[in-house]
Coordinates of C-alpha atoms and ligand atoms in Angstrom, one line a residue:
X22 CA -28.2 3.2 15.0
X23 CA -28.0 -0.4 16.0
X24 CA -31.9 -0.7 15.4
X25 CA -32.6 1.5 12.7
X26 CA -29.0 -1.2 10.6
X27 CA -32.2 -3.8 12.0
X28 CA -34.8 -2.3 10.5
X29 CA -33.4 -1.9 7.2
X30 CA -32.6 -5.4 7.0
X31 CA -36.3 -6.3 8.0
X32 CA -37.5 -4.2 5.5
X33 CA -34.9 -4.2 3.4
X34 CA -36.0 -7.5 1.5
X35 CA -39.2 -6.4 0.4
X36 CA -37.8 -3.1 -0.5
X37 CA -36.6 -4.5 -3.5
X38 CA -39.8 -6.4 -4.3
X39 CA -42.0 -3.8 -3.6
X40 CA -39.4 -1.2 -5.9
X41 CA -40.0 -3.3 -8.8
X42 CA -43.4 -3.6 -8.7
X43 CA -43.9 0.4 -8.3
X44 CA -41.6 1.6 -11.1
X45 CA -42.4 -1.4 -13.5
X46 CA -43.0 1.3 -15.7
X47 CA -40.4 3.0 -16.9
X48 CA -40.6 7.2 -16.4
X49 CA -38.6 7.4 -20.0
X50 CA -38.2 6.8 -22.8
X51 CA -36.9 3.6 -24.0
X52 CA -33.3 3.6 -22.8
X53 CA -30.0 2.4 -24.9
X54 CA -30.2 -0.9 -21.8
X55 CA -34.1 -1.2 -21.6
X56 CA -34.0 -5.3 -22.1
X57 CA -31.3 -6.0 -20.3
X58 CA -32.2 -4.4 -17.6
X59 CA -35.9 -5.5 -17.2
X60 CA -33.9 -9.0 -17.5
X61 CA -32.1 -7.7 -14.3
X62 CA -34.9 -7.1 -12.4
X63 CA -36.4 -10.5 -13.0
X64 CA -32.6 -12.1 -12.1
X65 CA -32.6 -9.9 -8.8
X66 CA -36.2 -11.7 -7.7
X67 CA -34.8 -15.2 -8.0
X68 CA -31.4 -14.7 -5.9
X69 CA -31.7 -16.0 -2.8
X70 CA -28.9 -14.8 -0.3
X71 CA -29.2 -11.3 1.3
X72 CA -26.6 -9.1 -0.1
X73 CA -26.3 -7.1 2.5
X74 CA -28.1 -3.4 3.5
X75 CA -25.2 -1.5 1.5
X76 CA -25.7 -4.0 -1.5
X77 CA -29.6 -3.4 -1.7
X78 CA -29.5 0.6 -0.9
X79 CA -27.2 1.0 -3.8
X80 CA -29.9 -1.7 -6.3
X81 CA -32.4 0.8 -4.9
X82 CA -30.8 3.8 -5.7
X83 CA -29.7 2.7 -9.2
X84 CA -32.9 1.5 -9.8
X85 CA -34.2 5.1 -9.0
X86 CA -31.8 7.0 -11.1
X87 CA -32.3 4.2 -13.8
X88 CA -36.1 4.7 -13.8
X89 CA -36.8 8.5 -12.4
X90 CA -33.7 10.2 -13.0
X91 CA -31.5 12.5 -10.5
X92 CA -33.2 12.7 -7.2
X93 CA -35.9 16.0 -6.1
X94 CA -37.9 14.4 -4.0
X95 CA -38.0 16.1 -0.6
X96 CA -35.5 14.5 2.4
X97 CA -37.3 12.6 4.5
X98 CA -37.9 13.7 8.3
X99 CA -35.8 13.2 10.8
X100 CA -37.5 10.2 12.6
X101 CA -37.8 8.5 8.7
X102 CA -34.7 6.5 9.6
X103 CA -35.0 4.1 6.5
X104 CA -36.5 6.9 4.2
X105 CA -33.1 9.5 4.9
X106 CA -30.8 5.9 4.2
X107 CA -32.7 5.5 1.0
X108 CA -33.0 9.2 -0.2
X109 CA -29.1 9.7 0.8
X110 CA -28.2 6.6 -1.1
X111 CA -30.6 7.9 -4.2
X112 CA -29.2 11.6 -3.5
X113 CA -25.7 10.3 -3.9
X114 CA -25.5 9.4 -7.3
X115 CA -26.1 12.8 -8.5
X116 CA -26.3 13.6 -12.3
X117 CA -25.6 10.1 -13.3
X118 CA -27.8 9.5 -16.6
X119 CA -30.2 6.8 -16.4
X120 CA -28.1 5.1 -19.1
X121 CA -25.0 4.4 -16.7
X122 CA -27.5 3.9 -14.4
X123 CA -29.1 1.5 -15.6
X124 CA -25.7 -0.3 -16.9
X125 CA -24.5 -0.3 -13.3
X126 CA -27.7 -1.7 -12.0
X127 CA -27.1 -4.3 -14.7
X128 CA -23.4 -4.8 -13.6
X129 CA -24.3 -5.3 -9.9
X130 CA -27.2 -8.0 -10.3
X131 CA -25.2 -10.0 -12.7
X132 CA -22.4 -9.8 -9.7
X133 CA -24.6 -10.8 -7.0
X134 CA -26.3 -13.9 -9.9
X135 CA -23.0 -14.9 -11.0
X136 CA -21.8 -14.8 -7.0
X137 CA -24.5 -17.5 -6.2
X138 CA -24.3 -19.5 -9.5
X139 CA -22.7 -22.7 -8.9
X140 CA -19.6 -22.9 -10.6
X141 CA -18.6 -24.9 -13.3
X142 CA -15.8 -26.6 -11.4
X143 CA -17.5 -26.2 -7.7
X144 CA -18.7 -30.1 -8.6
X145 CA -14.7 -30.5 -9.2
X146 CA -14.2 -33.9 -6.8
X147 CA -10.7 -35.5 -5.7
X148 CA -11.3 -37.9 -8.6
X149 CA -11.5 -35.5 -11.2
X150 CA -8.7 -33.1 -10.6
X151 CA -7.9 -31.1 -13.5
X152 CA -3.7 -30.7 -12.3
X153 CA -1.7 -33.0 -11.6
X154 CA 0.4 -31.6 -9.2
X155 CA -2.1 -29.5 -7.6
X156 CA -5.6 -30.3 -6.3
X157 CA -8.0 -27.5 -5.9
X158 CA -12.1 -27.5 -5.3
X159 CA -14.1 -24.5 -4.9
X160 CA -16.5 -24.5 -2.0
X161 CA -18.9 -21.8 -0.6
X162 CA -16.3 -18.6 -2.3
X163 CA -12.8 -20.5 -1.3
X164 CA -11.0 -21.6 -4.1
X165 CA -8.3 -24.0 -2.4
X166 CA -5.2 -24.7 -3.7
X167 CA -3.0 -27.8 -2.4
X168 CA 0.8 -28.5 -3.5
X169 CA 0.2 -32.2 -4.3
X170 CA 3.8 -33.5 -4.2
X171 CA 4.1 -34.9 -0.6
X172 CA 7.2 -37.0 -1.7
X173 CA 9.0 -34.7 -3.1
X174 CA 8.1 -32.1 -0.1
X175 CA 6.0 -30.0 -2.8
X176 CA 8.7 -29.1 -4.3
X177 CA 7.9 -26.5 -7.8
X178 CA 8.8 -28.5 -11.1
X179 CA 8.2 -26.5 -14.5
X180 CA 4.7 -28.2 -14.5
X181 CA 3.5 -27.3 -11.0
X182 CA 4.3 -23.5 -11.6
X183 CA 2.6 -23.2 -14.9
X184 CA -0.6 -24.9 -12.8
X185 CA -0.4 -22.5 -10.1
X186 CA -0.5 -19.6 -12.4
X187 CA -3.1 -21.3 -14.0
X188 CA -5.6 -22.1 -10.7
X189 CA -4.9 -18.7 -9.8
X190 CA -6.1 -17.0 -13.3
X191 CA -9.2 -19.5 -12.6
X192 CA -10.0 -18.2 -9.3
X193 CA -9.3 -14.6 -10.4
X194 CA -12.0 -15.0 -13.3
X195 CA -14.7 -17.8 -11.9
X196 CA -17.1 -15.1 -10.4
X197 CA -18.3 -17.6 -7.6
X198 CA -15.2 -17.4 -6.0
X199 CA -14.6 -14.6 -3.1
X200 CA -11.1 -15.5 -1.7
X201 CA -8.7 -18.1 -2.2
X202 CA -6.0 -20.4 0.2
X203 CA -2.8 -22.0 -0.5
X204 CA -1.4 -24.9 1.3
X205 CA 0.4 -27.9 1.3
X206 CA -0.3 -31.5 1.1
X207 CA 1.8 -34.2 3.4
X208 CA 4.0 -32.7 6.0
X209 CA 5.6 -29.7 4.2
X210 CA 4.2 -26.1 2.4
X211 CA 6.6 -26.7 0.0
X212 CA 10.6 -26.8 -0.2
X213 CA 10.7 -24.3 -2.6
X214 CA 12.3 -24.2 -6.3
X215 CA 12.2 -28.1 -7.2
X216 CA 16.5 -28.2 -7.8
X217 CA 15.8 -31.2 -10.4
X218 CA 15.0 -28.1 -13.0
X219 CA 18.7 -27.4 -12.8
X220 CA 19.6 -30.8 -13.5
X221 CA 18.1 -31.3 -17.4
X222 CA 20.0 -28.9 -18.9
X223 CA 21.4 -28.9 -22.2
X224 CA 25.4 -27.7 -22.2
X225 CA 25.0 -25.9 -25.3
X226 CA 21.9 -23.9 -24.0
X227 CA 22.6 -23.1 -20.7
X228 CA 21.9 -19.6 -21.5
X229 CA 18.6 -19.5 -23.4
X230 CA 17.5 -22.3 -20.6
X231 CA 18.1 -19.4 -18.0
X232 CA 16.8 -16.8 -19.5
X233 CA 13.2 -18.7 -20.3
X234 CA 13.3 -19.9 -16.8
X235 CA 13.7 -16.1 -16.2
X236 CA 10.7 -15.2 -17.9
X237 CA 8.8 -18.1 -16.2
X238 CA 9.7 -17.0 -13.0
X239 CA 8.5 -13.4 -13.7
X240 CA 5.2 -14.2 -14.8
X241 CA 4.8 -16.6 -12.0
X242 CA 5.4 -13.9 -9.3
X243 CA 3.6 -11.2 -11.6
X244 CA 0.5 -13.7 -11.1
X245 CA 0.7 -13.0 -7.2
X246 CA 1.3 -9.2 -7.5
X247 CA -1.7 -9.1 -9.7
X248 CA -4.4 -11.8 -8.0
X249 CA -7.4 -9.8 -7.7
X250 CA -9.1 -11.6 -4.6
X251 CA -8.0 -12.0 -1.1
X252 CA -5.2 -14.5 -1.1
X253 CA -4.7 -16.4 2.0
X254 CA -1.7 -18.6 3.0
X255 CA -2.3 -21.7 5.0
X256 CA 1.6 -23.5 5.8
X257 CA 0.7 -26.3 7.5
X258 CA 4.6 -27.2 7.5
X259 CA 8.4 -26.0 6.5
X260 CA 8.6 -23.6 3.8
X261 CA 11.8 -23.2 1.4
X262 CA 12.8 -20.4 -1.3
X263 CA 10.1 -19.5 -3.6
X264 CA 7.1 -20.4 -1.6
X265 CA 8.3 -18.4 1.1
X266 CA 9.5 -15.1 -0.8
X267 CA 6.0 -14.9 -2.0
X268 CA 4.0 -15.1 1.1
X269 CA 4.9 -11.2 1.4
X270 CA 2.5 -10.9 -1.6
X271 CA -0.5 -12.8 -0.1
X272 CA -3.1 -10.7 2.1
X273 CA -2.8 -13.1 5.2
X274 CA -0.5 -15.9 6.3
X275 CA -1.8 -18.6 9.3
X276 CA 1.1 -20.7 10.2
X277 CA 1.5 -24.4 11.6
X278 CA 3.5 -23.9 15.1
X279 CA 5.1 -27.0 13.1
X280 CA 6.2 -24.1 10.0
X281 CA 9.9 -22.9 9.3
X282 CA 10.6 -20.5 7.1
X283 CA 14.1 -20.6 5.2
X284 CA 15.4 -18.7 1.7
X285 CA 18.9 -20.5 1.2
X286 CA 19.9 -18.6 -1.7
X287 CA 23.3 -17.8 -0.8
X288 CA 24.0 -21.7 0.5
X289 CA 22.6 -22.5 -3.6
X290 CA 24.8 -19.5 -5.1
X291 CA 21.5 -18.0 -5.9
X292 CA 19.7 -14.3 -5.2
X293 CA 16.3 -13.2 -3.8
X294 CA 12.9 -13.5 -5.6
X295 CA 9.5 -13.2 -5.3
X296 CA 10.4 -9.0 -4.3
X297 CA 11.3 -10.5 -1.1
X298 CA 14.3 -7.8 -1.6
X299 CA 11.7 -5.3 -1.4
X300 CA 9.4 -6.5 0.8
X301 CA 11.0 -8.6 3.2
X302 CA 13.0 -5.2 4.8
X303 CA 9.8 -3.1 4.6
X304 CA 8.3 -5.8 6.9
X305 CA 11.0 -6.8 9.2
X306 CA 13.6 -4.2 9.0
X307 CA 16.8 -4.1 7.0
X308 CA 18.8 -6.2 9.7
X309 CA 16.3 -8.7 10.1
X310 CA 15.5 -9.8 6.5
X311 CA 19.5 -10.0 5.9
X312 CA 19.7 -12.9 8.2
X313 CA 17.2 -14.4 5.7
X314 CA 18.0 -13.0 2.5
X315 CA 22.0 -13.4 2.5
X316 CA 22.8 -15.4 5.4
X317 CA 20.3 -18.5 5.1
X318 CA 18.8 -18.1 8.6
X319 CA 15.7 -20.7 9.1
X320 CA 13.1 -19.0 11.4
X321 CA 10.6 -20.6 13.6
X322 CA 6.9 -19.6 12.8
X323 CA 7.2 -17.3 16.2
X324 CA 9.9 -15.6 14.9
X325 CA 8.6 -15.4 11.6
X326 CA 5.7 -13.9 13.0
X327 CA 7.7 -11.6 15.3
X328 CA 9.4 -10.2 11.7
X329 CA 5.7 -9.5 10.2
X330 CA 5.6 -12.0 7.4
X331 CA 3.0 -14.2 8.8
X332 CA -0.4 -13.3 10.5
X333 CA -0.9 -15.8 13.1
X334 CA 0.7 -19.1 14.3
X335 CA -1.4 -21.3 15.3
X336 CA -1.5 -25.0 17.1
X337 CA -0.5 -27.4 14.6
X338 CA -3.1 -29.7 16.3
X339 CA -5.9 -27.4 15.7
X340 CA -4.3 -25.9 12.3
X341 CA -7.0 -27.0 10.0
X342 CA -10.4 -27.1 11.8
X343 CA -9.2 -23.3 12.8
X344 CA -8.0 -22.0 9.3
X345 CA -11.2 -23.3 7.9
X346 CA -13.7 -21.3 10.2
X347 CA -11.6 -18.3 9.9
X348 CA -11.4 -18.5 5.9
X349 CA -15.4 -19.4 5.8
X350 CA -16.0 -16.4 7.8
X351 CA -13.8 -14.6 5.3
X352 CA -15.5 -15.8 2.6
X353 CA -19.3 -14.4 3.4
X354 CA -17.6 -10.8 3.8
X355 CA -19.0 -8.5 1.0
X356 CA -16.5 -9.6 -2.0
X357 CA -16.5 -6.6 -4.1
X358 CA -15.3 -4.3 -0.8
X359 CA -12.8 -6.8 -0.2
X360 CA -11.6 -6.5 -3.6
X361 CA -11.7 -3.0 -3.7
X362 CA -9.9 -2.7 -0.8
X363 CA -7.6 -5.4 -1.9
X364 CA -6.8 -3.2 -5.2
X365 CA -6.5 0.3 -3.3
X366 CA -3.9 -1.4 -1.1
X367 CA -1.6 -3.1 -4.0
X368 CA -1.8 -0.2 -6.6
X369 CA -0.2 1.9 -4.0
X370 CA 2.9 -0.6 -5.0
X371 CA 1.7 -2.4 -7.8
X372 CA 4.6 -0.6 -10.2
X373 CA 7.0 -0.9 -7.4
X374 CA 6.4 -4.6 -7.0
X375 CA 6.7 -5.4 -11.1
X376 CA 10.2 -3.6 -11.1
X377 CA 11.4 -5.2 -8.2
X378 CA 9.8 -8.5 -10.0
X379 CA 12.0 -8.0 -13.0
X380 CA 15.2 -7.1 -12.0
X381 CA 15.6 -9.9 -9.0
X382 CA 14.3 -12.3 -12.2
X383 CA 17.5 -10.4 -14.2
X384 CA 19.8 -10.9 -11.5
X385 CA 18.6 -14.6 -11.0
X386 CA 19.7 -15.5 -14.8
X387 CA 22.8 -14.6 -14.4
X388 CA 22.7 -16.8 -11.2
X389 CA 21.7 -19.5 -12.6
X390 CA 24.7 -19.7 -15.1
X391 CA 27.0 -19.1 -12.8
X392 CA 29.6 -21.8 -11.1
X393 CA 28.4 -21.0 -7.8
X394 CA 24.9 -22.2 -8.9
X395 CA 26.3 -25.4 -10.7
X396 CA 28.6 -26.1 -7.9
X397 CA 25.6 -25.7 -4.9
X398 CA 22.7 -27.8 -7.0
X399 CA 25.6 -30.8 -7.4
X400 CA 26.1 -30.9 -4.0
X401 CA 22.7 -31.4 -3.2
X402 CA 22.6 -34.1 -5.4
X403 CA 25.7 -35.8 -4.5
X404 CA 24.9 -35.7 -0.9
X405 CA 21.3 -37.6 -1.9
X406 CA 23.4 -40.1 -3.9
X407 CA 25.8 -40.6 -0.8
X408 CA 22.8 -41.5 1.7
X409 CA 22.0 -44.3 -0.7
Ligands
COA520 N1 14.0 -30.1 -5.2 C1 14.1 -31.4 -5.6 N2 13.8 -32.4 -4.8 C2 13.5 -32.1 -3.6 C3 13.4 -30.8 -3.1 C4 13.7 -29.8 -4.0 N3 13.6 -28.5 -3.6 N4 13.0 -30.9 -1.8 C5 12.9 -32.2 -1.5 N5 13.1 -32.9 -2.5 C6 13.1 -34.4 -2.7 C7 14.3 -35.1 -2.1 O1 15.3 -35.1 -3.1 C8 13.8 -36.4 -1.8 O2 13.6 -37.1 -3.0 P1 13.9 -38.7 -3.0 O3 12.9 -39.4 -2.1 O4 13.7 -39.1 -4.4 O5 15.3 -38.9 -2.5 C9 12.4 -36.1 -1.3 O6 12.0 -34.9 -1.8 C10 12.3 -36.0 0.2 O7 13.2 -35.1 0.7 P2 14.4 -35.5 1.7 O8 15.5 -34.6 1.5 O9 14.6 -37.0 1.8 O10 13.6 -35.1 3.1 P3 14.3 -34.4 4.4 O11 13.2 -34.3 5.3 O12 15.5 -35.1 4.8 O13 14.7 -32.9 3.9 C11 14.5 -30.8 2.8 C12 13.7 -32.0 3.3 C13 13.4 -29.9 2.1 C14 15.1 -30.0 3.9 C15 15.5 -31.2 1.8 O14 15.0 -32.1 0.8 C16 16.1 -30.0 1.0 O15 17.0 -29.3 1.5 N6 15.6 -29.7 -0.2 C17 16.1 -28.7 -1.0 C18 15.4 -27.4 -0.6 C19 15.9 -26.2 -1.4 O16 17.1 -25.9 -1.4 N7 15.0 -25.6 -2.2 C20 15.4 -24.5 -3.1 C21 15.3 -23.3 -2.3 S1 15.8 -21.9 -3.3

């Protein structure tokens, strides 16, 4: 099997060449995508990474049912290795009309084009960041995300929150891009909810404040239930409240042996988001997420991988060079597999996940308001105001 996967990819390049040159002319009539699709064919000649043998079997088989129709031509022998992949991959697409046919064959070039086309922002330097408390590049598929508040320990203000959700909706659209990371800049991840958003608060307001900082927080969460792409987490450092609830909604977490992992919300009078309350006990057990979830218990990355929330742990001395093979490796897998597989696995919770979204953002509201809230956020302040 080995050798006849090798021979396929030896042949497989001119398979395409040599397709487009036999069936230049079309078996039909002219079709509702004719232009577009002879533009296709041209766009396929001038990309210049291999897609892969499943890629190009399924170009040659929509090409087929695009140009012949459904497939009668005779299965090829037994020791026709390449022939019976071909035939099977033609066979496959039964009565599909050479319309969709040719629309899909469309679809699937301008995937693999738009794949290799440089991206608008992939020439985004350090000088040129569009955030300011982020800073993001795109390179070779990864779109990186950095929290770019070192002083404050990357701590999420208002601003920093709508950026994320809007670097996120970049990398879910900007076709180039295959996966994306998230980590922090300085020596933290993040420490969570930055507690100066409690602090500008107008008296008479306290209420609508709460409940737009409600609907802030759902869409911000909604945008990690919903990203599209693998989503990778890189904490390089401690992690705090909201950037640690999350990481239960990214598709892999590599963790600093420097990391800790803490959700105070009961020390700041406050309640679970991010659907940690869902999915923190599906991945560690009822017991074990309690010690997090209500009873402010800071976990070492061991531990924290021990209770399933992160992937790996790995030497903080080798932390980046090693995240940044394994995410480049992840990167040249086939991207529309891993985003199929990516959407198979959250739709089976998708629902689930918004529900749990909204109500921990209901309960939060009434949080917010409440004196325990007040009391918790004023004594984080005082005690900064007594080291001075
Ligand atoms: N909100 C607002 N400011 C924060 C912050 C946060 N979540 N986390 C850190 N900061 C600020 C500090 O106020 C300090 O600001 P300053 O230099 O103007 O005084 C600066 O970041 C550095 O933090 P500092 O507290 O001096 O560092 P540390 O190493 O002693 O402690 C933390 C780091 C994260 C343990 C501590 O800052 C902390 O407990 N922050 C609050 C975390 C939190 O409760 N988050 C909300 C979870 S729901």
């Amino acid at each position: 099997m080995a050798a006849s996967m090798v021979t396929i990819v030896s042949r497989s390049s001119k398979l395409i060449t040599s397709l487009q040159r036999n069936f230049h002319i079309s078996l039909r009539a002219m079709g509702a995508y004719d232009a577009e699709f002879n533009k296709a064919k041209d766009r396929l000649n001038s990309l210049k990474e291999d897609p892969g043998n499943d890629v190009k079997l399924k170009i040659y088989a929509l090409f087929k049912q695009a140009t012949v129709g459904k497939c009668n031509a005779p299965k090829p022998g037994m020791m026709d290795i390449v022939g019976k992949y071909k035939w099977n991959a033609w066979n496959d697409l039964g009565n599909m009309s050479q319309d969709d046919a040719q629309k899909e064959y469309i679809n699937l070039v301008d995937t693999l084009a738009g794949s290799e086309a440089p991206s608008s922002d992939s020439t985004q330097s350090s000088g040129s960041q569009k955030y300011e408390t982020l800073l993001t590049s795109i390179n070779d598929g990864v779109y990186s995300i950095t929290l770019n508040r070192p002083n404050k320990k990357n701590a999420i203000t208002l601003q920093m929150y709508e950026e994320l959700m809007s670097a996120l909706k970049e990398a879910a659209e900007d076709k180039s891009v295959v996966i994306a990371t998230m980590t922090g800049s300085g020596d933290y991840y993040c420490s969570g909810n930055d507690l100066s958003n409690f602090m500008n608060i107008d008296p008479n307001n306290i209420e609508k404040m709460a409940i737009d900082a409600g609907k802030l927080l759902e869409r911000f969460v909604s945008s990690f239930i919903d990203f599209p792409k693998p989503l990778i987490g890189l904490v390089n450092g401690p992690a705090v409240g909201v950037s640690v609830t999350v990481l239960g909604l990214f598709d892999a977490v590599y963790a600093s042996d420097r990391a800790t992992f803490n959700t105070p919300f009961s020390n700041l009078g406050q309640s679970p988001e991010g659907c940690s309350s869902y999915v923190f006990p599906k991945l560690m057990g009822a017991a074990k997420a309690n010690e997090l979830l209500l009873f402010n218990k800071k976990i070492s990355a061991a531990e924290a991988f021990h209770r399933n929330l992160i992937t790996q742990v790995i030497p903080d001395d080798v932390f980046v060079k090693e995240t940044s093979a394994r995410v480049a490796y992840m990167a040249k897998l086939p991207p529309q597999s891993m985003s199929y597989s990516k959407v198979l696995i959250r739709d089976a919770e998708r629902q689930t996940l918004h529900n749990v979204n909204k109500e921990e953002c209901r309960v939060l509201v009434g949080r917010w308001q409440s004196q325990e809230c007040m009391n918790a956020i004023m004594n984080f302040f005082q005690q900064k105001t007594s080291k001075l």
